[in-house]
């Protein structure tokens, strides 16, 4: 229901803003701009997202099937079962969904978006098998979606690469604040959903896992900052992520061979689901991206930013961060749009300026919540999203606030 209200409001707000521009300001191009945006976004949702996703989906669903036959998914399920059982009490401890979710979170941690999406869709499909109300998001599906959408990463490869391309003196200097900001967003999302679902987090297993993850991230950050120089950080990030990305299918294949599985046939069997899933999500992508397009093209997003600038201008405070707020507002709506804003800020203000640094950290601190809801819930036919969107936006907000504060701390 929340997604319905959001989708409708995007169109209505955009229409009335465009009407005001036409009547009072004589902007005869505004409606053409909105219509062109609809055509461009609907074409892009199919040609640039859904169809290219088919190949990636086919490959990783095939690899997941091989891993399932090799016993790797069950092994991961048993490994994380005690912890996930506290966060996902509806999911049995050794259910394959645990392994699929673990694979997705691992890909996210490494900044491997292309692998994380098909793995995440597979995890959502596994969770949906346990959902008795097929048109309504279950507690487990909401928890998984919010944790995924919070975008926890330890290797922000794409941001580092963009900063290097634009000539940053130290492309990797956003490494530490990005990790901290995404961790804050993920932890906030987890707590928000846990509060809503009345989960008991004051548990030795939960505290042990969360404490272990925190210590691991702290140790990783300390190692990168104390023992590696700037060029080494970039090289290690690139090599480690791609090595692990290739290591996963190789280990799955070796495990399947050990169990005398016909690996190729099993891979083909799993890969067939990629085509079906990719086509199933097209209507949801078209609907959401078209709505976002008209909302942005109408200027509504810019007016929202102007209101915040005006409000903060009344306080005796540094308002430089307001230049980057459009990225914060755009990030939950459109990855491509927020990325374009980040790049534009770095070109205009400089990659090594405060605005350039803040743009990079803020872009990496949140994820495209509305797109993820449409994609993941749409892939299994969920229409009633319950509180998934508010919880996801709370996590995004926490990530944005953390990104601003950390940027002042590190680069201010």
XYZ file of C-alpha atoms in Angstrom:
412
model
C 0.000 0.000 0.000
C 2.865 2.396 0.803
C 4.326 1.860 -2.652
C 0.938 2.669 -4.171
C 0.750 6.021 -2.356
C 4.333 6.912 -3.259
C 3.845 6.014 -6.919
C 0.604 7.983 -7.241
C 2.024 11.015 -5.402
C 5.014 11.210 -7.747
C 2.739 11.651 -10.754
C 0.260 14.012 -9.088
C 2.936 16.283 -7.583
C 4.846 16.363 -10.885
C 1.702 17.191 -12.870
C 0.643 20.117 -10.680
C 4.149 21.580 -10.525
C 4.345 21.381 -14.317
C 0.894 22.992 -14.599
C 1.988 25.881 -12.370
C 5.109 26.358 -14.470
C 3.034 26.469 -17.639
C 0.298 28.829 -16.374
C 2.297 31.238 -14.232
C 5.791 31.101 -15.754
C 4.996 30.363 -19.383
C 7.158 27.224 -19.506
C 5.791 25.617 -22.669
C 8.461 22.908 -22.664
C 7.738 21.449 -19.228
C 5.130 18.863 -20.261
C 7.271 17.773 -23.192
C 10.126 17.294 -20.738
C 7.963 15.086 -18.534
C 6.669 13.016 -21.453
C 10.162 12.600 -22.889
C 11.295 11.451 -19.468
C 8.568 8.802 -19.384
C 9.572 7.449 -22.785
C 13.275 7.462 -21.895
C 12.799 5.813 -18.502
C 10.425 3.116 -19.750
C 12.819 2.269 -22.555
C 15.772 2.264 -20.175
C 13.995 0.037 -17.650
C 13.653 -2.680 -20.292
C 16.656 -2.189 -22.586
C 19.272 -1.068 -20.049
C 18.201 -2.947 -16.910
C 15.873 -5.919 -17.437
C 17.332 -7.357 -20.651
C 21.030 -6.997 -19.695
C 20.097 -8.577 -16.356
C 19.071 -11.805 -18.117
C 22.647 -12.929 -18.756
C 23.845 -12.077 -15.248
C 20.778 -13.700 -13.720
C 21.205 -16.846 -15.804
C 24.869 -17.232 -14.844
C 24.494 -16.676 -11.104
C 21.290 -18.686 -10.748
C 23.079 -21.495 -12.561
C 26.052 -21.200 -10.179
C 23.666 -21.136 -7.196
C 22.100 -24.379 -8.429
C 25.553 -25.945 -8.685
C 26.358 -24.725 -5.172
C 23.099 -26.181 -3.922
C 23.947 -29.615 -5.376
C 27.489 -29.346 -4.014
C 26.126 -28.757 -0.508
C 27.663 -25.279 -0.227
C 24.342 -23.510 0.308
C 23.385 -25.933 3.071
C 26.811 -25.427 4.655
C 26.322 -21.650 4.688
C 22.804 -22.141 6.052
C 24.152 -24.176 8.984
C 26.968 -21.674 9.553
C 24.757 -18.585 9.841
C 21.652 -20.466 10.996
C 21.877 -19.574 14.729
C 22.334 -15.857 13.971
C 19.817 -15.666 11.135
C 17.275 -17.594 13.201
C 17.189 -14.628 15.603
C 16.741 -12.126 12.772
C 14.517 -14.359 10.627
C 12.595 -16.546 13.109
C 10.173 -17.611 10.355
C 13.017 -19.263 8.401
C 14.163 -22.738 9.541
C 17.811 -22.856 10.644
C 19.033 -25.046 7.777
C 16.777 -23.635 5.054
C 18.541 -22.800 1.740
C 17.304 -19.203 2.060
C 19.933 -18.623 4.774
C 22.747 -19.569 2.417
C 21.291 -17.502 -0.418
C 20.998 -14.437 1.832
C 24.560 -14.941 3.060
C 25.781 -15.040 -0.550
C 23.919 -11.805 -1.309
C 25.270 -9.988 1.745
C 28.800 -11.154 0.898
C 28.519 -9.771 -2.652
C 27.221 -6.481 -1.248
C 30.098 -6.270 1.215
C 32.546 -6.530 -1.674
C 30.736 -3.915 -3.744
C 29.837 -6.503 -6.397
C 26.461 -5.110 -7.501
C 26.228 -7.273 -10.622
C 26.522 -10.447 -8.564
C 24.506 -9.181 -5.572
C 21.323 -8.587 -7.596
C 20.774 -12.135 -8.941
C 21.876 -13.646 -5.634
C 19.439 -11.359 -3.818
C 16.583 -12.249 -6.154
C 17.307 -15.923 -5.530
C 17.256 -15.297 -1.776
C 13.923 -13.463 -2.055
C 12.512 -16.352 -4.080
C 13.613 -18.807 -1.386
C 12.060 -16.672 1.353
C 8.829 -16.374 -0.614
C 8.451 -20.156 -0.613
C 7.931 -19.861 3.158
C 5.462 -16.977 2.874
C 1.839 -18.119 3.351
C 0.421 -14.808 2.020
C 1.920 -14.534 -1.450
C 0.791 -10.955 -2.170
C 2.018 -9.573 1.183
C 5.615 -9.146 2.313
C 6.506 -11.420 5.232
C 8.587 -10.310 8.215
C 11.581 -12.240 6.898
C 11.281 -10.696 3.423
C 11.122 -7.190 4.903
C 14.157 -7.767 7.129
C 16.155 -9.133 4.195
C 15.156 -6.284 1.878
C 16.001 -3.557 4.399
C 19.387 -5.103 5.221
C 20.149 -5.461 1.526
C 18.967 -1.935 0.679
C 21.105 -0.407 3.438
C 24.080 -1.218 1.204
C 26.728 -2.321 3.743
C 30.045 -2.479 1.882
C 33.713 -2.755 2.792
C 35.065 -2.202 -0.725
C 33.427 0.820 -2.453
C 35.195 -0.036 -5.711
C 32.993 1.878 -8.153
C 33.273 5.148 -6.185
C 37.043 4.829 -5.860
C 37.291 4.148 -9.599
C 35.222 7.229 -10.476
C 37.334 9.417 -8.197
C 40.505 8.088 -9.841
C 39.119 8.782 -13.335
C 38.332 12.377 -12.330
C 41.873 12.913 -11.062
C 41.478 12.782 -7.285
C 44.776 13.174 -5.443
C 43.838 10.209 -3.227
C 40.885 8.266 -4.696
C 40.783 5.898 -1.706
C 40.466 8.523 1.038
C 36.691 7.970 1.180
C 37.260 4.305 2.056
C 36.967 4.633 5.842
C 33.987 7.049 6.028
C 32.094 4.961 3.448
C 32.475 1.805 5.539
C 31.349 3.549 8.717
C 28.383 5.309 7.047
C 27.052 2.127 5.438
C 27.499 0.235 8.708
C 25.475 2.905 10.529
C 22.755 2.645 7.865
C 22.645 -1.166 8.075
C 22.575 -1.244 11.873
C 19.830 1.397 11.938
C 17.742 -0.550 9.419
C 18.200 -3.745 11.421
C 17.146 -2.047 14.668
C 14.128 -0.379 13.016
C 12.813 -3.661 11.619
C 13.663 -5.575 14.801
C 11.678 -3.027 16.843
C 8.688 -3.354 14.525
C 8.843 -7.153 14.584
C 9.533 -7.252 18.351
C 12.699 -9.309 17.895
C 14.906 -9.922 20.928
C 18.358 -8.625 20.008
C 19.752 -8.763 23.560
C 20.849 -12.308 22.903
C 24.351 -13.764 23.215
C 24.292 -15.118 19.650
C 23.107 -11.806 18.127
C 25.477 -9.716 20.227
C 28.319 -12.109 19.404
C 27.725 -11.881 15.651
C 27.204 -8.124 15.622
C 30.231 -7.647 17.868
C 32.283 -9.952 15.659
C 31.262 -8.100 12.502
C 32.084 -4.780 14.159
C 35.518 -6.014 15.274
C 36.206 -7.472 11.824
C 35.363 -4.183 10.113
C 37.435 -2.251 12.650
C 40.417 -4.587 12.142
C 40.072 -4.377 8.356
C 39.937 -0.597 8.445
C 42.957 -0.474 10.798
C 44.956 -2.788 8.513
C 44.141 -0.736 5.426
C 44.955 2.556 7.117
C 48.087 1.495 9.032
C 49.812 -0.998 6.755
C 48.839 -0.081 3.189
C 49.546 3.052 1.228
C 46.962 4.714 -0.986
C 47.875 2.825 -4.155
C 47.968 -0.493 -2.315
C 44.484 0.081 -0.879
C 43.104 0.560 -4.379
C 44.956 -2.496 -5.731
C 43.993 -4.771 -2.823
C 40.342 -3.704 -3.095
C 40.254 -4.446 -6.814
C 42.129 -7.760 -6.656
C 40.360 -9.103 -3.559
C 36.855 -8.414 -4.835
C 37.414 -9.959 -8.257
C 39.354 -12.898 -6.820
C 36.516 -13.748 -4.442
C 33.947 -13.232 -7.199
C 35.654 -15.903 -9.318
C 36.544 -18.105 -6.340
C 32.875 -18.678 -5.451
C 31.863 -20.443 -8.709
C 35.160 -22.383 -8.781
C 34.608 -23.719 -5.254
C 31.007 -24.609 -6.082
C 32.100 -26.458 -9.215
C 34.856 -28.366 -7.368
C 32.392 -29.303 -4.623
C 29.891 -30.542 -7.185
C 32.567 -32.587 -8.975
C 33.510 -34.157 -5.650
C 29.898 -35.291 -5.286
C 29.949 -36.581 -8.892
C 27.301 -34.099 -10.045
C 26.822 -33.403 -13.757
C 27.847 -29.774 -13.308
C 26.929 -28.517 -16.773
C 23.403 -29.957 -16.721
C 22.773 -28.615 -13.222
C 24.071 -25.175 -14.261
C 21.725 -25.099 -17.279
C 18.799 -26.147 -15.089
C 19.426 -23.245 -12.701
C 20.205 -20.737 -15.463
C 16.798 -21.225 -17.078
C 15.226 -19.303 -14.215
C 17.158 -16.161 -15.167
C 15.008 -15.470 -18.213
C 11.740 -15.945 -16.349
C 12.757 -13.735 -13.414
C 14.079 -10.954 -15.650
C 10.831 -10.741 -17.624
C 8.702 -10.913 -14.476
C 10.250 -7.758 -13.026
C 9.787 -5.594 -16.156
C 6.321 -4.167 -15.261
C 7.527 -3.165 -11.796
C 10.655 -1.489 -13.142
C 8.709 0.382 -15.821
C 6.167 1.659 -13.283
C 8.694 2.845 -10.704
C 11.270 4.373 -13.051
C 8.591 6.271 -14.997
C 7.224 7.781 -11.777
C 10.685 8.767 -10.582
C 11.450 10.322 -13.957
C 8.436 12.673 -13.992
C 9.017 13.612 -10.344
C 12.606 14.594 -11.088
C 11.887 16.295 -14.437
C 9.136 18.464 -12.920
C 11.668 20.101 -10.608
C 10.009 18.771 -7.442
C 13.296 17.414 -6.141
C 15.022 20.763 -6.611
C 12.279 22.587 -4.727
C 12.596 20.122 -1.859
C 16.317 20.865 -1.636
C 15.649 24.635 -1.743
C 13.297 24.299 1.228
C 16.025 22.583 3.256
C 18.597 25.193 2.232
C 16.221 27.964 3.303
C 15.503 26.222 6.607
C 19.133 25.547 7.532
C 20.057 29.075 6.459
C 18.208 30.407 9.528
C 20.621 28.665 11.880
C 24.161 29.716 12.687
C 25.768 26.647 11.109
C 27.915 25.526 8.193
C 25.487 24.925 5.325
C 27.953 23.623 2.740
C 26.377 20.182 3.035
C 23.135 21.484 1.517
C 24.874 21.483 -1.894
C 24.935 17.685 -1.689
C 21.399 17.123 -0.402
C 20.064 16.424 -3.932
C 22.157 13.232 -3.938
C 20.618 12.224 -0.602
C 17.108 12.775 -1.930
C 17.824 11.130 -5.278
C 19.705 8.086 -3.958
C 16.599 6.161 -2.735
C 14.903 6.929 -6.065
C 17.518 6.433 -8.759
C 21.042 5.048 -8.710
C 21.848 6.521 -12.124
C 20.438 9.932 -11.185
C 22.320 10.162 -7.888
C 25.508 8.914 -9.555
C 25.207 11.664 -12.179
C 24.779 14.239 -9.403
C 27.858 12.906 -7.596
C 29.973 13.133 -10.744
C 28.657 16.617 -11.543
C 29.553 17.849 -8.043
C 33.067 16.422 -8.321
C 33.569 18.073 -11.703
C 32.143 21.420 -10.565
C 33.662 21.712 -7.069
C 36.661 19.395 -7.527
C 37.152 15.787 -6.443
C 39.350 16.810 -3.499
C 37.042 19.565 -2.246
C 34.767 19.104 0.762
C 31.759 18.886 -1.574
C 33.552 16.356 -3.778
C 34.389 14.156 -0.797
C 30.931 14.492 0.759
C 29.269 13.640 -2.571
C 31.284 10.427 -2.778
C 30.635 9.345 0.809
C 26.946 10.240 0.685
C 26.457 8.337 -2.578
C 28.026 5.285 -0.970
C 26.060 5.560 2.285
C 22.604 4.661 0.958
C 20.977 2.638 -1.786
C 18.070 2.854 -4.244
C 15.330 1.801 -1.816
C 12.342 2.329 -4.137
C 14.057 0.561 -7.026
C 15.028 -2.365 -4.773
C 11.490 -2.672 -3.404
C 10.062 -2.692 -6.930
C 12.684 -5.149 -8.179
C 12.789 -7.651 -5.316
C 9.147 -7.647 -4.274
C 8.073 -7.459 -7.912
C 10.123 -10.567 -8.738
C 7.893 -12.657 -6.441
C 4.612 -10.796 -7.003
C 4.362 -8.984 -3.651
C 1.877 -6.101 -3.799
C 1.526 -5.206 -0.107
C 4.928 -3.981 1.079
C 3.778 -3.145 4.645
C 6.478 -1.121 6.450
C 9.393 -2.079 4.159
C 9.681 1.368 2.547
C 9.584 3.417 5.799
C 12.180 1.103 7.381
C 14.387 1.346 4.290
C 14.136 5.139 4.263
C 15.020 5.288 7.969
C 18.203 3.347 7.170
C 18.913 5.687 4.237
C 18.395 8.741 6.432
C 20.795 7.384 9.056
C 23.366 6.736 6.328
C 23.014 10.279 4.950
C 23.371 11.896 8.392
C 26.391 9.702 9.145
C 27.935 10.591 5.774
C 27.565 14.335 6.454
C 29.007 14.135 9.979
C 31.872 11.860 8.913
C 32.731 14.106 5.983
C 33.012 17.103 8.297
C 35.187 14.986 10.588
C 37.510 13.657 7.871
C 37.467 16.420 5.252
C 35.786 19.473 6.806
